[in-house]
Amino acid sequence: MSSASNTLISVLYHCPCNGATQSPGGLDTGVRVNSEGEEAVVPNASSNSELEAQLKLPLQPNSELLVLRASAIENLYYCDDCSELRCSRCVIEEPAGYHCPNCLFDVPTASVRSEKNCCARNCFQCPVCTHMLSVVETDTETRPFSFACSVCYWDSREIGWEFEKATGISPQIEAIKASDQQAKEYTSLLEYWRTVYRISATSAPTSTLGGHSVGGALKSRFGLSSGLAGNSASTAVIPPYQAAGYMDTDHTRVSQRMNIENVDTVPPLSADLTSIEPQRIRLHMKLARRCRSCHHILIKPESKAQATRFKIQLMAANFLPTITLPNRLSPKTPVLLPEMPLRVGKTVPLVLRFANPLYSEMRVTVAACAPEQDSHVEVVAQQFVLAPFTELWEYDEDEDEDSDGSSSGERSAGRQRGIVDRQGNRVAIQLNLTPKAVIDNLTVPLFVTCTHQDDMDMDTDAPASAPAGGDSSRRTVTNKFWVYISLGPTVQ
């Protein structure tokens, strides 16, 4: 006999960013607003059949999009302004800080563009094995420092990179590149245009530049007549400019690699090692996330690279109840868990455990809306109360049921309506599940409504839901969301 722990069971929360309606108008979830404006759970709420008739699934349990549109609660965010779940597709990301992943140096935002999104310190990658290069001392007197790789033993002296000092490598490399390429290119351009000026001054106006007639270019550009442009038959041809910053062998190697037809004709890599250069380390950035609807900050990390804490971290697990399928209960309440895999036509009790992460009491309403062709689900305990979270319960596993903050009448009514176990801020309820068809993965959708009292900001006015004459610093927050519980395959 296999247990529930041997079957892949998952609880996924549906994000409302896909445009699906969570709760249609007129849905009776058992939550009422009294004359003072305070929401409360009515004991005599509608039955499961009436709730199922009013509910509308945002996504079918057998849909292939369930994996994309539903996530575990650990991967979801919560916007306390919108009172809605938020996933990675309905948030806006923005940079919160830049740093080098090698030296962990914090780079100011104003310097990112000027440094071309690279580290301005001595952080370079080996061009052969991409390992970090180290600045080592050589036996050269004028420039006694160079780059060396401790993995492949590549040395920057192979390409002529030697430095005068061990710090400030980036400006020295820019100077080396300027002396090697830009100065040579500038000198070549200067000599070329001196030649063009000398030939243009001594020859006829109909001289040609780069194989084209200068006189014809002047006439076509400025509309000059033949007499103004000159009629001399002698022309001087000036050859086109040849750039000095690159070699023709570069184009040859590229064309050879683009026209490879046989593996044996691949040019060796050693021919290209003389032209490769170390690359600067790209900067990394920390991301902050905002709600796409109201632009409220959901995640804001510390800007420093060494810090792993968050200034703001609104995760769904810190605001909504965590739903799990326990493989065992407390020793005081031994309950037989259902046998897996589930059999068609056999009604089995399914235990769900709800945990309250808040420091205030939470009222929960659960309604099932499973497709009739797949299964029939009966929620025995539709409404129940979750006690507030207390750190002492993390150390006292044998907390008495009388310390959960609820009255004895509520506990008695809750046990009669399917409360299996109540311990600390956790409540286990029972569902009666009857599979009706053989399917690969039986998924049970549940609509959960939770209500709690939250402390408001001092600079905001009391909302309309605050009780008149009561504590105006607290407001009533109601969250509604869908949960999909996957129970694995069913057998005949």
Short mmCIF file of C-alpha atoms in Angstrom, two decimals, residues 336-351 374-380 430-437 442 487 490-492:
data_model
loop_
_atom_site.label_atom_id
_atom_site.label_comp_id
_atom_site.label_asym_id
_atom_site.label_seq_id
_atom_site.Cartn_x
_atom_site.Cartn_y
_atom_site.Cartn_z
CA LEU A 336 -5.80 7.43 7.97
CA LEU A 337 -4.56 9.19 4.84
CA PRO A 338 -6.03 8.15 1.47
CA GLU A 339 -4.42 5.34 -0.46
CA MET A 340 -2.59 6.44 -3.59
CA PRO A 341 -3.30 6.15 -6.46
CA LEU A 342 -6.97 7.03 -6.07
CA ARG A 343 -9.57 4.57 -7.38
CA VAL A 344 -12.55 5.53 -9.48
CA GLY A 345 -15.87 5.49 -7.60
CA LYS A 346 -14.29 5.19 -4.17
CA THR A 347 -14.87 8.11 -1.80
CA VAL A 348 -11.80 8.94 0.26
CA PRO A 349 -11.24 11.64 2.90
CA LEU A 350 -8.72 14.27 1.84
CA VAL A 351 -7.08 16.40 4.53
CA ASP A 374 -13.67 14.07 -13.36
CA SER A 375 -14.56 14.00 -9.67
CA HIS A 376 -16.99 15.05 -6.99
CA VAL A 377 -15.68 17.08 -4.07
CA GLU A 378 -17.53 17.86 -0.86
CA VAL A 379 -16.02 20.44 1.48
CA VAL A 380 -17.11 19.36 4.95
CA GLN A 430 -11.52 17.33 5.60
CA LEU A 431 -12.74 17.01 2.01
CA ASN A 432 -14.64 14.02 0.66
CA LEU A 433 -13.28 13.21 -2.80
CA THR A 434 -14.81 10.75 -5.26
CA PRO A 435 -12.96 10.23 -8.58
CA LYS A 436 -15.29 9.52 -11.52
CA ALA A 437 -12.89 8.86 -14.41
CA LEU A 442 -6.60 14.46 -11.02
CA LEU A 487 -3.36 14.42 -6.70
CA THR A 490 -6.48 7.64 -10.90
CA VAL A 491 -6.98 3.92 -11.58
CA GLN A 492 -10.02 1.74 -12.10
#
